[in-house]
Amino acid sequence: MQPLRISLVQGATRWHDPAANRDYYGERIAALKGQGDLIVLPETFLSGFTNETLGNAETMDGEGLRWLREAAAAAGAVVTGSLVVREGETCVNRLVWMRPDGTQALYDKRHLFRMAGEHERYGSGRERLIVELNGWRICPQVCYDLRFPVWLRNGYDRAEERFDYDLLIVVANWPAARRHAWRTLLRARAIENLAYCVGVNRVGVDGNALAYAGDSAALDFLGEALVDLGAQEQVVTVTLDPAALAAHRQRFPAWMDADAFELRL
């Protein structure tokens, strides 16, 4: 594992305006060229968190994915965030892990926020995604998934002598009214899983008059903030240290006392 440079892009997503969001986030990605390995955008960064799915859905061969592919190539870094994507007659809240070489990995949000009717308009994902970057194993997730610790439990493979992941990433549109839960759960997930945790949320007010307080953060394995953003639009780059993570896991091997269980979907 090499030190990993991650840029957190805490933006004010434009409501139902993909072209404006491509310009807005494109400027911020372009400014990061050569500065890092991974650029993290918020959840549904081309539309805002919407239940008007059909009118705002991208397709996998559409403009949004082409733009994301070009942005990653130009920046020379992985770019990730989620989009509303149409698959046949179903829409999903899909995180796209776009590499600078144009290849991609996909994760469909598993837990759908029923309090806003997301479960009525989106299909649910069935598989957790683990990707690798610079020797790091990374688990990217979407917003409401953060509330489900069993889904996010970091296991240890004794045969392979490795953890499921070293870094948990959560992209979100998490309203300011529940910011205490967002901040608390990010820290809990880092501590209990002996892993770094990065959460990227949006700011501003959306078309449903919901306010977002940001509070994006990069946290170490103790839940301590390496960077802790406020409620304003900003981009911050942080470097994660693999040696510090390995040392913590060695001196505090709580994973050895973890309960075995089987996850049934």
Short mmCIF file of C-alpha atoms in Angstrom, two decimals:
data_model
loop_
_atom_site.label_atom_id
_atom_site.label_comp_id
_atom_site.label_asym_id
_atom_site.label_seq_id
_atom_site.Cartn_x
_atom_site.Cartn_y
_atom_site.Cartn_z
CA MET A 1 0.00 0.00 0.00
CA GLN A 2 1.16 3.48 -0.91
CA PRO A 3 -0.04 6.74 0.68
CA LEU A 4 -3.41 7.57 -0.88
CA ARG A 5 -4.31 11.14 -1.87
CA ILE A 6 -8.06 11.77 -1.80
CA SER A 7 -9.89 14.95 -2.81
CA LEU A 8 -13.27 15.61 -1.17
CA VAL A 9 -15.49 17.76 -3.42
CA GLN A 10 -18.22 19.27 -1.24
CA GLY A 11 -20.43 21.00 -3.79
CA ALA A 12 -23.80 22.71 -4.14
CA THR A 13 -25.46 20.44 -6.70
CA ARG A 14 -27.81 22.22 -9.13
CA TRP A 15 -31.37 20.90 -9.03
CA HIS A 16 -32.40 18.78 -12.05
CA ASP A 17 -29.75 20.41 -14.26
CA PRO A 18 -27.20 17.85 -15.50
CA ALA A 19 -25.50 20.27 -17.91
CA ALA A 20 -24.95 22.85 -15.18
CA ASN A 21 -23.66 20.16 -12.82
CA ARG A 22 -21.25 18.83 -15.41
CA ASP A 23 -19.84 22.35 -15.78
CA TYR A 24 -19.82 22.98 -12.02
CA TYR A 25 -18.17 19.74 -10.96
CA GLY A 26 -16.05 19.66 -14.09
CA GLU A 27 -14.32 22.90 -13.07
CA ARG A 28 -13.52 21.48 -9.66
CA ILE A 29 -12.21 18.21 -11.05
CA ALA A 30 -10.07 20.00 -13.63
CA ALA A 31 -8.43 22.07 -10.88
CA LEU A 32 -7.29 18.83 -9.22
CA LYS A 33 -5.30 17.51 -12.19
CA GLY A 34 -2.13 15.81 -10.99
CA GLN A 35 -2.89 16.44 -7.31
CA GLY A 36 -4.28 13.11 -6.20
CA ASP A 37 -5.33 9.54 -6.78
CA LEU A 38 -9.07 9.69 -6.04
CA ILE A 39 -11.70 12.43 -6.39
CA VAL A 40 -14.97 11.91 -4.49
CA LEU A 41 -18.20 13.70 -5.47
CA PRO A 42 -21.54 13.66 -3.60
CA GLU A 43 -24.48 11.34 -4.16
CA THR A 44 -26.60 12.04 -7.30
CA PHE A 45 -24.27 14.88 -8.25
CA LEU A 46 -25.82 15.43 -11.68
CA SER A 47 -29.42 15.85 -10.52
CA GLY A 48 -29.71 16.20 -6.77
CA PHE A 49 -31.51 13.57 -4.69
CA THR A 50 -34.73 13.22 -6.65
CA ASN A 51 -37.73 10.93 -6.84
CA GLU A 52 -38.50 12.20 -10.33
CA THR A 53 -36.42 9.34 -11.62
CA LEU A 54 -37.38 8.91 -15.26
CA GLY A 55 -36.92 12.57 -16.12
CA ASN A 56 -33.50 12.70 -14.49
CA ALA A 57 -32.07 9.25 -15.16
CA GLU A 58 -28.88 8.71 -17.11
CA THR A 59 -28.17 5.64 -19.22
CA MET A 60 -24.90 3.77 -19.15
CA ASP A 61 -24.15 4.95 -22.68
CA GLY A 62 -25.39 8.50 -22.07
CA GLU A 63 -23.82 11.92 -21.66
CA GLY A 64 -23.25 11.66 -17.91
CA LEU A 65 -21.05 8.57 -18.16
CA ARG A 66 -19.17 9.95 -21.16
CA TRP A 67 -18.49 13.14 -19.23
CA LEU A 68 -17.34 11.21 -16.15
CA ARG A 69 -14.99 9.09 -18.26
CA GLU A 70 -13.45 12.20 -19.84
CA ALA A 71 -13.14 13.95 -16.47
CA ALA A 72 -11.27 11.02 -14.90
CA ALA A 73 -8.93 10.74 -17.87
CA ALA A 74 -8.17 14.47 -17.84
CA ALA A 75 -7.55 14.52 -14.08
CA GLY A 76 -5.43 11.38 -14.13
CA ALA A 77 -7.36 10.06 -11.12
CA VAL A 78 -10.30 7.87 -10.20
CA VAL A 79 -13.51 9.91 -9.96
CA THR A 80 -16.48 8.53 -8.04
CA GLY A 81 -19.98 9.62 -7.05
CA SER A 82 -23.52 8.36 -7.69
CA LEU A 83 -26.00 8.97 -10.50
CA VAL A 84 -29.64 8.17 -11.16
CA VAL A 85 -29.33 5.44 -13.81
CA ARG A 86 -32.07 3.73 -15.80
CA GLU A 87 -31.75 -0.01 -16.36
CA GLY A 88 -34.66 -1.16 -18.53
CA GLU A 89 -37.82 -0.27 -16.61
CA THR A 90 -35.98 0.25 -13.32
CA CYS A 91 -33.92 3.16 -12.01
CA VAL A 92 -31.08 2.71 -9.54
CA ASN A 93 -28.97 5.07 -7.44
CA ARG A 94 -25.67 3.92 -8.91
CA LEU A 95 -22.20 4.75 -7.67
CA VAL A 96 -19.72 4.76 -10.55
CA TRP A 97 -16.03 4.18 -9.83
CA MET A 98 -14.48 5.65 -12.97
CA ARG A 99 -10.79 5.02 -13.55
CA PRO A 100 -8.62 7.30 -15.69
CA ASP A 101 -8.14 4.49 -18.23
CA GLY A 102 -11.90 4.47 -18.90
CA THR A 103 -12.72 1.24 -17.06
CA GLN A 104 -15.30 1.34 -14.30
CA ALA A 105 -16.81 -0.50 -11.36
CA LEU A 106 -20.42 -0.10 -10.22
CA TYR A 107 -22.34 -0.25 -6.96
CA ASP A 108 -26.12 0.14 -6.71
CA LYS A 109 -27.30 1.62 -3.41
CA ARG A 110 -28.47 -1.23 -1.22
CA HIS A 111 -30.56 0.58 1.40
CA LEU A 112 -33.25 2.86 0.01
CA PHE A 113 -34.49 5.77 2.11
CA ARG A 114 -38.15 4.92 2.57
CA MET A 115 -38.89 8.09 4.56
CA ALA A 116 -38.53 9.95 1.24
CA GLY A 117 -40.11 7.20 -0.87
CA GLU A 118 -36.84 6.12 -2.47
CA HIS A 119 -37.82 2.46 -2.13
CA GLU A 120 -40.88 3.09 -4.31
CA ARG A 121 -38.96 4.55 -7.24
CA TYR A 122 -35.57 2.85 -7.23
CA GLY A 123 -34.32 -0.71 -7.40
CA SER A 124 -32.08 -1.98 -4.60
CA GLY A 125 -28.54 -3.27 -5.08
CA ARG A 126 -27.61 -6.79 -4.05
CA GLU A 127 -23.82 -6.86 -3.88
CA ARG A 128 -21.22 -4.89 -1.95
CA LEU A 129 -18.37 -3.52 -4.04
CA ILE A 130 -14.69 -3.71 -3.12
CA VAL A 131 -12.22 -1.96 -5.43
CA GLU A 132 -8.45 -1.64 -5.29
CA LEU A 133 -6.33 1.46 -5.76
CA ASN A 134 -2.59 1.81 -5.00
CA GLY A 135 -2.72 -1.36 -2.94
CA TRP A 136 -5.72 -0.15 -0.89
CA ARG A 137 -8.95 -2.12 -0.69
CA ILE A 138 -11.85 0.33 -0.75
CA CYS A 139 -15.57 -0.12 -0.05
CA PRO A 140 -17.70 2.67 -1.63
CA GLN A 141 -21.25 3.15 -0.32
CA VAL A 142 -24.16 5.55 -0.79
CA CYS A 143 -25.79 7.73 1.90
CA TYR A 144 -28.44 5.69 3.83
CA ASP A 145 -26.17 2.61 3.66
CA LEU A 146 -24.17 4.30 6.43
CA ARG A 147 -26.88 3.45 8.96
CA PHE A 148 -26.47 -0.33 8.52
CA PRO A 149 -23.36 -1.63 10.30
CA VAL A 150 -23.90 -5.29 9.40
CA TRP A 151 -23.79 -4.44 5.67
CA LEU A 152 -20.62 -2.43 6.26
CA ARG A 153 -18.90 -4.86 8.62
CA ASN A 154 -15.22 -5.22 7.79
CA GLY A 155 -14.22 -8.88 7.88
CA TYR A 156 -10.80 -10.49 7.94
CA ASP A 157 -9.86 -13.32 5.58
CA ARG A 158 -7.41 -15.50 7.48
CA ALA A 159 -6.47 -17.51 4.39
CA GLU A 160 -5.65 -14.37 2.40
CA GLU A 161 -4.41 -12.56 5.53
CA ARG A 162 -6.24 -9.37 4.63
CA PHE A 163 -9.22 -7.25 5.64
CA ASP A 164 -12.22 -6.81 3.37
CA TYR A 165 -11.29 -3.15 3.09
CA ASP A 166 -8.93 -0.46 4.34
CA LEU A 167 -11.07 2.53 3.46
CA LEU A 168 -14.83 3.06 3.60
CA ILE A 169 -16.23 5.83 1.36
CA VAL A 170 -19.77 7.18 1.69
CA VAL A 171 -21.19 9.65 -0.86
CA ALA A 172 -24.32 11.40 0.32
CA ASN A 173 -27.13 13.93 0.11
CA TRP A 174 -27.64 13.96 3.90
CA PRO A 175 -29.93 16.79 5.09
CA ALA A 176 -28.78 19.25 7.75
CA ALA A 177 -31.68 18.24 10.02
CA ARG A 178 -29.92 14.90 10.59
CA ARG A 179 -26.33 16.11 10.57
CA HIS A 180 -25.65 14.76 14.07
CA ALA A 181 -26.40 11.24 12.85
CA TRP A 182 -24.18 11.71 9.79
CA ARG A 183 -21.23 12.91 11.83
CA THR A 184 -21.68 10.25 14.52
CA LEU A 185 -22.14 7.28 12.19
CA LEU A 186 -19.10 8.15 10.05
CA ARG A 187 -16.96 8.05 13.17
CA ALA A 188 -18.56 4.86 14.46
CA ARG A 189 -17.99 3.04 11.16
CA ALA A 190 -14.31 4.03 11.17
CA ILE A 191 -13.73 2.91 14.77
CA GLU A 192 -15.59 -0.40 14.65
CA ASN A 193 -14.12 -1.44 11.30
CA LEU A 194 -10.48 -0.50 12.01
CA ALA A 195 -10.41 1.47 8.77
CA TYR A 196 -10.21 4.97 7.38
CA CYS A 197 -13.59 6.48 6.53
CA VAL A 198 -14.34 9.29 4.07
CA GLY A 199 -17.80 10.85 3.78
CA VAL A 200 -18.65 13.41 1.09
CA ASN A 201 -21.95 15.27 1.41
CA ARG A 202 -23.39 18.19 -0.54
CA VAL A 203 -24.24 21.72 0.65
CA GLY A 204 -26.92 24.26 -0.26
CA VAL A 205 -30.69 23.88 -0.64
CA ASP A 206 -32.33 21.51 -3.14
CA GLY A 207 -35.56 21.73 -5.13
CA ASN A 208 -37.50 20.19 -2.26
CA ALA A 209 -36.35 23.01 0.04
CA LEU A 210 -34.10 20.64 2.00
CA ALA A 211 -30.93 22.24 3.39
CA TYR A 212 -27.62 20.39 3.48
CA ALA A 213 -24.85 21.19 5.95
CA GLY A 214 -21.98 19.37 4.25
CA ASP A 215 -19.89 18.07 7.16
CA SER A 216 -17.79 16.04 4.73
CA ALA A 217 -14.85 14.47 6.51
CA ALA A 218 -11.88 12.15 6.27
CA LEU A 219 -11.50 10.16 9.49
CA ASP A 220 -8.77 7.86 10.69
CA PHE A 221 -9.26 4.42 12.26
CA LEU A 222 -9.80 6.05 15.68
CA GLY A 223 -12.60 8.24 14.33
CA GLU A 224 -10.38 11.32 14.57
CA ALA A 225 -10.80 13.88 11.81
CA LEU A 226 -7.95 14.39 9.35
CA VAL A 227 -10.13 16.99 7.65
CA ASP A 228 -13.59 18.10 8.73
CA LEU A 229 -15.37 20.42 6.31
CA GLY A 230 -18.04 22.90 7.31
CA ALA A 231 -21.18 23.93 5.44
CA GLN A 232 -19.57 25.87 2.59
CA GLU A 233 -18.59 24.79 -0.92
CA GLN A 234 -15.00 23.61 -0.84
CA VAL A 235 -12.52 21.07 -2.14
CA VAL A 236 -9.91 19.57 0.20
CA THR A 237 -7.23 16.97 -0.50
CA VAL A 238 -5.94 14.68 2.25
CA THR A 239 -3.31 11.92 2.29
CA LEU A 240 -4.04 8.63 4.06
CA ASP A 241 -1.09 6.86 5.69
CA PRO A 242 -1.04 3.06 5.30
CA ALA A 243 1.71 2.58 7.89
CA ALA A 244 -0.40 4.19 10.61
CA LEU A 245 -3.34 1.96 9.73
CA ALA A 246 -1.22 -1.20 9.81
CA ALA A 247 0.29 -0.24 13.16
CA HIS A 248 -3.12 0.37 14.72
CA ARG A 249 -4.48 -2.94 13.48
CA GLN A 250 -1.47 -4.72 14.97
CA ARG A 251 -1.58 -3.10 18.40
CA PHE A 252 -5.38 -3.18 18.69
CA PRO A 253 -6.54 -6.39 16.92
CA ALA A 254 -10.22 -6.18 17.86
CA TRP A 255 -11.04 -8.04 14.65
CA MET A 256 -9.80 -11.23 16.30
CA ASP A 257 -12.74 -11.13 18.74
CA ALA A 258 -15.42 -10.32 16.17
CA ASP A 259 -18.58 -12.43 15.96
CA ALA A 260 -19.03 -14.70 12.98
CA PHE A 261 -22.29 -14.33 11.10
CA GLU A 262 -23.91 -14.86 7.73
CA LEU A 263 -25.55 -12.00 5.87
CA ARG A 264 -28.84 -12.95 4.17
CA LEU A 265 -30.28 -10.54 1.61
#
